[in-house]
mmCIF file of C-alpha atoms in Angstrom:
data_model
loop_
_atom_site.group_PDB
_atom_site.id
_atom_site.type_symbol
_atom_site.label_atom_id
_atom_site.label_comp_id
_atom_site.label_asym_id
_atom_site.label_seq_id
_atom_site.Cartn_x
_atom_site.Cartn_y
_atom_site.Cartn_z
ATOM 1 C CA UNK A 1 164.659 169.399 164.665
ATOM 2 C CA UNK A 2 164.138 167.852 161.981
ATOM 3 C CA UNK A 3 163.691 169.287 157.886
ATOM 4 C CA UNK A 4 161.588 167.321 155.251
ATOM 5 C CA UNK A 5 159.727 168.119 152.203
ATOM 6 C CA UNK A 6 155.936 167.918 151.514
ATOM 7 C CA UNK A 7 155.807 165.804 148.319
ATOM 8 C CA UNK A 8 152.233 165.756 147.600
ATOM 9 C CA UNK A 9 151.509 169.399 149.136
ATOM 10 C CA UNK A 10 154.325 170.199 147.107
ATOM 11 C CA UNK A 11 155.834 173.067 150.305
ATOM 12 C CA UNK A 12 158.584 172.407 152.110
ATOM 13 C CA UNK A 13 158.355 172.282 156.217
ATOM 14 C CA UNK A 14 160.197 172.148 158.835
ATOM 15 C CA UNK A 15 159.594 170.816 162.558
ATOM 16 C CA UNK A 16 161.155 171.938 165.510
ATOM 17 C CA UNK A 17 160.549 169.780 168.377
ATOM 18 C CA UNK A 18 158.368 166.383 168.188
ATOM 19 C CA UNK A 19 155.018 164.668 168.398
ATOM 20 C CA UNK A 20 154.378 161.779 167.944
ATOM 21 C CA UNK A 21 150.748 162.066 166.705
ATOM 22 C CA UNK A 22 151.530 165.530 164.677
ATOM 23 C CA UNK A 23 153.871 163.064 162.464
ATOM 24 C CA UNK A 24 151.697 160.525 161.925
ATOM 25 C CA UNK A 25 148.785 163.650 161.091
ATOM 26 C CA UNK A 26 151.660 165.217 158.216
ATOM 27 C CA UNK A 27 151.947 162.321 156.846
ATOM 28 C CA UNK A 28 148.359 160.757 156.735
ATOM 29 C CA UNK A 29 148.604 164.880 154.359
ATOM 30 C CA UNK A 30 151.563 163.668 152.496
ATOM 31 C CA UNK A 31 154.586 164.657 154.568
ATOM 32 C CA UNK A 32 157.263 162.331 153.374
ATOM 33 C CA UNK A 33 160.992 161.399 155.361
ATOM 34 C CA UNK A 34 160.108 164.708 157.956
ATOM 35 C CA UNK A 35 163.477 165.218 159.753
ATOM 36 C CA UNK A 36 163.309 166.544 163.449
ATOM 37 C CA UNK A 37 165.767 168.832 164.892
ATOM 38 C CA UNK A 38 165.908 169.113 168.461
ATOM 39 C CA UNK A 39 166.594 172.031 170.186
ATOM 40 C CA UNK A 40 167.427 172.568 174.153
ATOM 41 C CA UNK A 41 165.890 174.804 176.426
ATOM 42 C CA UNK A 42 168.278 177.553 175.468
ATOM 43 C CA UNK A 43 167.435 180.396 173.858
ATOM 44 C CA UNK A 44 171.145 180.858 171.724
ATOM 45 C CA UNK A 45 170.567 177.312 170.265
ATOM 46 C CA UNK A 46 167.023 177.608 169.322
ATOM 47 C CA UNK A 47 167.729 180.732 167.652
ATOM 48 C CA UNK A 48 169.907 178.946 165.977
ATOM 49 C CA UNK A 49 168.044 176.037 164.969
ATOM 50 C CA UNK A 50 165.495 178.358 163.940
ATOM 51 C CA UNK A 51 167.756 180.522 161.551
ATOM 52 C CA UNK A 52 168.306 177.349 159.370
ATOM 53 C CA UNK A 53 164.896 176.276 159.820
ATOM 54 C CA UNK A 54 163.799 179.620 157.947
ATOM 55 C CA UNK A 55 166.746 179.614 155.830
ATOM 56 C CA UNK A 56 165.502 175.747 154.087
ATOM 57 C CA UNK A 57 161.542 175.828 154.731
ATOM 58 C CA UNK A 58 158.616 177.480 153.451
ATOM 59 C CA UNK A 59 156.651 176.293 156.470
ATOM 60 C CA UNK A 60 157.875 175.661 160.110
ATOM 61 C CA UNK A 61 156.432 173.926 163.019
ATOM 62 C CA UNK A 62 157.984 174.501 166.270
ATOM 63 C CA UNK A 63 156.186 172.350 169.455
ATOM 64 C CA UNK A 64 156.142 173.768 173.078
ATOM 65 C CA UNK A 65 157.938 176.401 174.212
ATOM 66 C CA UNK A 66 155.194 178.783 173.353
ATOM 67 C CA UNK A 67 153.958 179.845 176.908
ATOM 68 C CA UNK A 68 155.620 182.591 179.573
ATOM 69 C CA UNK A 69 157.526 180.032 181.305
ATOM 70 C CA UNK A 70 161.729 180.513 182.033
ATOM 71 C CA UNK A 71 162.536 178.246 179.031
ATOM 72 C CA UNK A 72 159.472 179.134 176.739
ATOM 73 C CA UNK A 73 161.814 181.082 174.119
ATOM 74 C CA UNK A 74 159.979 180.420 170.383
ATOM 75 C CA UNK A 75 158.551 183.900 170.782
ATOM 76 C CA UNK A 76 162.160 185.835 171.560
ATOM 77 C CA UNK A 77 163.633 183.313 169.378
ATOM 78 C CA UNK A 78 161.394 184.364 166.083
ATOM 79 C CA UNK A 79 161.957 188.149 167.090
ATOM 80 C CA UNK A 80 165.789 187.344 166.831
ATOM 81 C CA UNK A 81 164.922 185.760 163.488
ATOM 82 C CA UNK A 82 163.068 188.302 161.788
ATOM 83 C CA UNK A 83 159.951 186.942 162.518
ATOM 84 C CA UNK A 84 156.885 189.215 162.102
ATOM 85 C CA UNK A 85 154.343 187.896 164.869
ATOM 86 C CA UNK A 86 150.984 187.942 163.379
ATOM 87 C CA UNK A 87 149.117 186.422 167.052
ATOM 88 C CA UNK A 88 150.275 184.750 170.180
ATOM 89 C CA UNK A 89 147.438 183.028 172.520
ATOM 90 C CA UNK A 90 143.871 182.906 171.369
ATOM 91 C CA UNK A 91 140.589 182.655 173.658
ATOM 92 C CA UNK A 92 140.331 178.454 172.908
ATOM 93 C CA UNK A 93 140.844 175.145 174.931
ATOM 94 C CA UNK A 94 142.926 173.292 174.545
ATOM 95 C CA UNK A 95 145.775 175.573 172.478
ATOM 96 C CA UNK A 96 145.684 178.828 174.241
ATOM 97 C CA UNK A 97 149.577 180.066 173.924
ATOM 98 C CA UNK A 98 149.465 179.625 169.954
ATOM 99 C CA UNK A 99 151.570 181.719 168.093
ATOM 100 C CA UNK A 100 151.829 182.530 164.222
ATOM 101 C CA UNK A 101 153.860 185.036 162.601
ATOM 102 C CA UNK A 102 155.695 185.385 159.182
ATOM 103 C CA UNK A 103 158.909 186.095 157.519
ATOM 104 C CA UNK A 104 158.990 187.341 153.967
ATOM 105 C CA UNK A 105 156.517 184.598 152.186
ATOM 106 C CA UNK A 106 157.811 181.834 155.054
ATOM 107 C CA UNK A 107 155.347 180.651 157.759
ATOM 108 C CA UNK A 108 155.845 179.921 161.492
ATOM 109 C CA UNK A 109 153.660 177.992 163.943
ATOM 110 C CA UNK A 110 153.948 177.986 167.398
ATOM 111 C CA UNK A 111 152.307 175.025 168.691
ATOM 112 C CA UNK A 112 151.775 174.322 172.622
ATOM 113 C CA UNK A 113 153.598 171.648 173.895
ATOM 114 C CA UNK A 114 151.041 169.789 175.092
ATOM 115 C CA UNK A 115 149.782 166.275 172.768
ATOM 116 C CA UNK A 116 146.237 167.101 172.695
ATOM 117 C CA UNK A 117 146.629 170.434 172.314
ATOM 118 C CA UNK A 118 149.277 170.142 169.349
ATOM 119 C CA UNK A 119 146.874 168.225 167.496
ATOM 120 C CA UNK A 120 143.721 170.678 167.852
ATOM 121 C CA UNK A 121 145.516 173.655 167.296
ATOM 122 C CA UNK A 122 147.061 171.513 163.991
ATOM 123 C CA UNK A 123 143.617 170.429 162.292
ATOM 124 C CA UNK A 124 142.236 173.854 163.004
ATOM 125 C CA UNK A 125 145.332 176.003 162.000
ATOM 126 C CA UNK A 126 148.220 174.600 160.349
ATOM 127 C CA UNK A 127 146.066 171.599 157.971
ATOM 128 C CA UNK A 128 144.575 174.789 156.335
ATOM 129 C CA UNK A 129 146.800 176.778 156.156
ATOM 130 C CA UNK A 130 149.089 173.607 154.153
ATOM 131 C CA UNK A 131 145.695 172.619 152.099
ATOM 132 C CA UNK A 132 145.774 176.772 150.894
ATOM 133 C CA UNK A 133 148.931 177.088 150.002
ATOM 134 C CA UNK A 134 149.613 173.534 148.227
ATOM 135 C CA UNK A 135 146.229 174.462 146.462
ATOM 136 C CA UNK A 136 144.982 171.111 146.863
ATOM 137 C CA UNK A 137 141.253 170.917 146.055
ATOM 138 C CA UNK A 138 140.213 169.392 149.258
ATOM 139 C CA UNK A 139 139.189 171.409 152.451
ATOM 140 C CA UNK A 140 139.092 170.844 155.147
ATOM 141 C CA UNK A 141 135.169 170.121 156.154
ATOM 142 C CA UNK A 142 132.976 171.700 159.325
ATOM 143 C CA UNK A 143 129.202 170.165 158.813
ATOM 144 C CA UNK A 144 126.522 171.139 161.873
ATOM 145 C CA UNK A 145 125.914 168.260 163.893
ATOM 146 C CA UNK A 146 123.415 167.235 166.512
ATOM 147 C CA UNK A 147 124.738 167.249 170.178
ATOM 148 C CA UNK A 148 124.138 164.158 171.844
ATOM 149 C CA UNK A 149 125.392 165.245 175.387
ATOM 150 C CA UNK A 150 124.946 167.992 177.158
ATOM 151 C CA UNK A 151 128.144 170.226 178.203
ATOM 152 C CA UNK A 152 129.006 172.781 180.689
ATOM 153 C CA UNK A 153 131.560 175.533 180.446
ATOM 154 C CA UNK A 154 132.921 178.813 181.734
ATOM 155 C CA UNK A 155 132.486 181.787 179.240
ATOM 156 C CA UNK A 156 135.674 183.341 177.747
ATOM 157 C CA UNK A 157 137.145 180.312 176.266
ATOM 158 C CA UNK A 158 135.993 178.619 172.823
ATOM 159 C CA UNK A 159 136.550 174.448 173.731
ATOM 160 C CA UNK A 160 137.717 172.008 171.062
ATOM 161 C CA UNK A 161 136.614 168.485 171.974
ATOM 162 C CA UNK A 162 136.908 164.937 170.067
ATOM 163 C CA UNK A 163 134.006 163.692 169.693
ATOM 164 C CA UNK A 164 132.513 160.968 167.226
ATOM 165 C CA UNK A 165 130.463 161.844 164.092
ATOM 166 C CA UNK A 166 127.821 159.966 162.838
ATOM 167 C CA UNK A 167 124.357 160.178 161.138
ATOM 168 C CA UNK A 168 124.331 164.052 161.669
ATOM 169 C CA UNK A 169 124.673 163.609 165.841
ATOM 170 C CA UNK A 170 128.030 163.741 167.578
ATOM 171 C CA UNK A 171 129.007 162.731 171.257
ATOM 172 C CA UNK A 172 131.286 163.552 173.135
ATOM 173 C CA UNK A 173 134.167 161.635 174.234
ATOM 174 C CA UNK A 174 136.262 161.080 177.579
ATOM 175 C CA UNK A 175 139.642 162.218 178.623
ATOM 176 C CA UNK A 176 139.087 165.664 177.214
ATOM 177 C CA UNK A 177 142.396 166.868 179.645
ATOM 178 C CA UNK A 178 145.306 168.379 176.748
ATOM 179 C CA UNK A 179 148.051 166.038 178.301
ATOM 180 C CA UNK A 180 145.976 163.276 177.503
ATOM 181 C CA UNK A 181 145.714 161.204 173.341
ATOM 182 C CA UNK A 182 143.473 158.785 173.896
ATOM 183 C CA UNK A 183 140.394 160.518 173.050
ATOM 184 C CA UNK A 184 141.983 161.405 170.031
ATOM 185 C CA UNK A 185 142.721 157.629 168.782
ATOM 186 C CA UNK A 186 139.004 157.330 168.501
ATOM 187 C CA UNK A 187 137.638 160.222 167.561
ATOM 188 C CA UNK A 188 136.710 161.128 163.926
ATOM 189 C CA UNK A 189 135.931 165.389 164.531
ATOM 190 C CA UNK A 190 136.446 167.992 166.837
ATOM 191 C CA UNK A 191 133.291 169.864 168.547
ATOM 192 C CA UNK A 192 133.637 173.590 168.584
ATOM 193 C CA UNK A 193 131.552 174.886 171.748
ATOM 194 C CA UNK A 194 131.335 178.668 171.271
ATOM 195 C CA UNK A 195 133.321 181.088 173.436
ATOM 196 C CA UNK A 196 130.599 183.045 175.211
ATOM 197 C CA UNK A 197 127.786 180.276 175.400
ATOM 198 C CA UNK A 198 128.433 178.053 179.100
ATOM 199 C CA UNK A 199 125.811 175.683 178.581
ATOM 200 C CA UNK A 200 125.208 173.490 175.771
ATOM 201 C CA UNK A 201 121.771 170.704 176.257
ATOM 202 C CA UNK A 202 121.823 167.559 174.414
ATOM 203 C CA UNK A 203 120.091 168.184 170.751
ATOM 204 C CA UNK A 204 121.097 171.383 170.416
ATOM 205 C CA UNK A 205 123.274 172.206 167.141
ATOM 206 C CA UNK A 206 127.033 172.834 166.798
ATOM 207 C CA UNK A 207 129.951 172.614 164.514
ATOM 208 C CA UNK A 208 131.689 170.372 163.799
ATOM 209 C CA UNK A 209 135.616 169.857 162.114
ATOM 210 C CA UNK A 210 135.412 166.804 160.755
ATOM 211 C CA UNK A 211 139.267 164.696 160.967
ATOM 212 C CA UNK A 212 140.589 163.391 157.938
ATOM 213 C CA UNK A 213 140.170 159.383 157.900
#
């Protein structure tokens, strides 16, 4: 695990765990000399970890670990710490298991270890949340977009997927899975496909998050 400062959000964060892509997304936002600090699979050490995490940061990212597995601990570890949860899993793919809670005026995101799904659940969660409380001036944008593909999809989940934006139509790209980055390399938004609706035909209208570039 790691501790840094924000220098142009002006918040200090710290990150639990690591991800290669959430780095490189901090500090495309101004995330300057981030410090990880790894943590095992052990509850007694995360705790730990976690404690000083708290005890130095205003905001803190913690990746995988979220889930019910035998070694996902963050949410027994943020009990232990004091941590107030405020959710854990929401109806959305990829990201399900995310977790958010507070202590006193500090944050904590639980992100799901998987790459794609750190990423999704970080432009629509925790770059908001860092643009509110840095009071920067820029928001993050959602415009309504053309869709240039048709999509199919079982009810009950809302789906996230990179697509490309352009001229007020977006398509959808490939390698959609949450394991997999690629997609997210080219893509410039993500495509929010509501949680009851199953079928979506080409040139109907959805949302869009556009990425920062």
């Amino acid at each position: 695990m790691r501790l840094g400062s924000i220098v142009q959000l002006g918040i200090c964060l710290a990150f639990i765990f690591s991800c290669t892509g959430l780095s490189a997304a901090l500090k495309a936002e101004g995330v300057a000399d981030v410090t990880i600090f790894q943590a095992d699979d052990d509850l007694d050490i995360l705790v730990s970890v976690l404690h000083k995490a708290l005890a130095e940061a205003d905001v803190v990212l913690l990746t995988g670990g979220v889930s019910v597995g035998d070694y996902d601990f963050v949410i027994e570890a943020s009990k232990r710490c004091g941590v107030q949860q405020v959710f854990h899993k929401v109806r959305q793919k990829p990201g399900k298991p995310l977790y958010f809670g507070k202590k006193d005026r500090k944050i904590v995101f639980g992100l799901p270890g998987n790459p794609s799904s750190v990423l999704s659940c970080y432009y629509n969660y925790v770059l908001p949340c860092l643009k509110l409380l840095s009071k920067k001036e820029d928001r993050v944008i959602e415009v309504t977009a053309e869709l240039a593909h048709s999509y199919k999809k079982t009810a009950g989940l809302t789906h996230f997927l990179k697509g490309i934006y352009a001229s007020g139509k977006v398509s959808l790209l490939t390698a959609q899975e949450s394991f997999r980055l690629s997609s997210f390399a080219q893509a410039n938004c993500l495509i929010c496909m509501d949680e009851e609706k199953t079928e979506f035909a080409a040139g109907e209208s959805v949302q869009v998050l556009l990425l920062p570039s």
